């Protein structure tokens, strides 16, 4: 394990929260059910945006139990997943063993580190960086955004997804998902940490990243899946390219 000098941008309570939920990562009806429902939609969005995942070198920042990382590896990408929750990484590694026989090229590699520390060691090495549903869990999202920019090659692609800071997001993500539907444990999200697209775009503008696309991701109760829409009121994704 490398000695991480960027632990200042880690909220230990968040890491403990995710560690305590780690055994649920691959339970399709468990605490991470929304991420499983969302995954096919974001995976396709990423694959189309980078014109194919096969052979792409990707780092998934805040990978958790590997839902996205593993699905990208299954489509032929060379994926490294990083996270600060050891228990989640262990689950990710175990699950990758189960699906190893279906891997087109190789199973993902998982490492316990922060985006900032990993970027110091691996600057400019990746074709694609994904950082999904993670920025709303760190003390300083701008520092993670800068690290994601550092990790990607010039001309490479970075994806972010997070939750908007609106009353609708409060109602759906906290009141609805945590208290009414009980889809995710109470306290999974904190309204104060939600991020407006304008804030995220401001932080992106301070780097060499240029935003190419901003889209909403909306739950459709009739189909029990997520669709890409123009409505960024609650969940949204961004696609960026590194200039230079
Ligand atoms: N990106 C995954 C998991 C999202 S949950 C997905 O969308 O499927 C948020 C994840 O971010 C958790 O696994 C948590 O442990 C991780 N995380 C939170 N703060 C972090 C930090 N500072 N560095 C790395 N990972 C972090």
Tab-separated table of C-alpha atoms in Angstrom, residues 1-2 4 6 9-10 15 18 25 57-70 72 78-90 92-93 108-123 125-126 128-135 137-138 143-152 160:
chain	number	residue	atom	x	y	z
A	1	UNK	CA	0.000	0.000	0.000
A	2	UNK	CA	1.478	3.367	-0.867
A	4	UNK	CA	-0.843	8.571	0.766
A	6	UNK	CA	-3.294	13.498	0.205
A	9	UNK	CA	-8.928	15.410	1.046
A	10	UNK	CA	-10.515	12.283	2.478
A	15	UNK	CA	-14.912	6.066	3.991
A	18	UNK	CA	-18.903	2.993	2.545
A	25	UNK	CA	-21.850	-3.792	-3.410
A	57	UNK	CA	-6.518	2.597	-20.546
A	58	UNK	CA	-8.918	3.847	-17.872
A	59	UNK	CA	-8.772	4.855	-14.228
A	60	UNK	CA	-12.025	4.841	-12.250
A	61	UNK	CA	-11.678	7.252	-9.323
A	62	UNK	CA	-13.761	6.307	-6.252
A	63	UNK	CA	-14.581	2.928	-7.792
A	64	UNK	CA	-16.236	1.417	-4.709
A	65	UNK	CA	-17.024	-2.259	-5.277
A	66	UNK	CA	-16.209	-1.965	-8.979
A	67	UNK	CA	-19.663	-1.746	-10.572
A	68	UNK	CA	-18.487	0.598	-13.327
A	69	UNK	CA	-14.826	-0.488	-13.388
A	70	UNK	CA	-15.713	-4.120	-13.966
A	72	UNK	CA	-15.735	-1.323	-18.569
A	78	UNK	CA	-7.658	-1.926	-19.237
A	79	UNK	CA	-9.074	-0.579	-15.979
A	80	UNK	CA	-7.559	0.518	-12.692
A	81	UNK	CA	-10.041	1.275	-9.924
A	82	UNK	CA	-8.955	3.438	-6.998
A	83	UNK	CA	-10.778	4.076	-3.733
A	84	UNK	CA	-9.909	4.766	-0.101
A	85	UNK	CA	-12.238	2.117	1.352
A	86	UNK	CA	-10.198	-1.058	1.741
A	87	UNK	CA	-13.290	-3.228	2.340
A	88	UNK	CA	-14.868	-2.077	-0.933
A	89	UNK	CA	-11.674	-2.826	-2.863
A	90	UNK	CA	-11.569	-6.338	-1.402
A	92	UNK	CA	-14.225	-5.518	-6.016
A	93	UNK	CA	-11.220	-7.863	-6.270
A	108	UNK	CA	-9.501	-4.635	-13.385
A	109	UNK	CA	-6.666	-3.792	-11.057
A	110	UNK	CA	-7.642	-2.155	-7.758
A	111	UNK	CA	-5.544	0.147	-5.587
A	112	UNK	CA	-6.149	1.943	-2.305
A	113	UNK	CA	-5.142	5.529	-2.951
A	114	UNK	CA	-6.547	9.001	-3.496
A	115	UNK	CA	-6.958	10.628	-6.909
A	116	UNK	CA	-4.357	13.233	-5.962
A	117	UNK	CA	-1.713	10.747	-4.889
A	118	UNK	CA	-2.337	8.435	-7.830
A	119	UNK	CA	-2.047	11.418	-10.181
A	120	UNK	CA	1.399	12.261	-8.829
A	121	UNK	CA	2.615	8.795	-9.783
A	122	UNK	CA	0.642	8.331	-13.026
A	123	UNK	CA	0.190	11.760	-14.618
A	125	UNK	CA	-1.093	7.894	-18.437
A	126	UNK	CA	-4.790	7.355	-19.126
A	128	UNK	CA	-10.095	7.948	-20.030
A	129	UNK	CA	-10.797	8.919	-16.409
A	130	UNK	CA	-14.162	8.239	-14.797
A	131	UNK	CA	-15.168	9.811	-11.486
A	132	UNK	CA	-18.793	8.932	-10.859
A	133	UNK	CA	-20.928	9.715	-7.806
A	134	UNK	CA	-17.795	10.494	-5.829
A	135	UNK	CA	-17.272	14.281	-5.794
A	137	UNK	CA	-18.321	12.666	-0.807
A	138	UNK	CA	-14.998	14.563	-0.638
A	143	UNK	CA	-8.713	19.015	-5.947
A	144	UNK	CA	-10.102	15.693	-7.257
A	145	UNK	CA	-11.108	17.380	-10.522
A	146	UNK	CA	-7.549	18.700	-10.937
A	147	UNK	CA	-6.174	15.209	-10.222
A	148	UNK	CA	-8.502	13.682	-12.840
A	149	UNK	CA	-7.234	16.239	-15.340
A	150	UNK	CA	-3.635	15.383	-14.441
A	151	UNK	CA	-4.273	11.647	-14.890
A	152	UNK	CA	-5.631	11.871	-18.433
A	160	UNK	CA	-17.837	13.181	-13.853
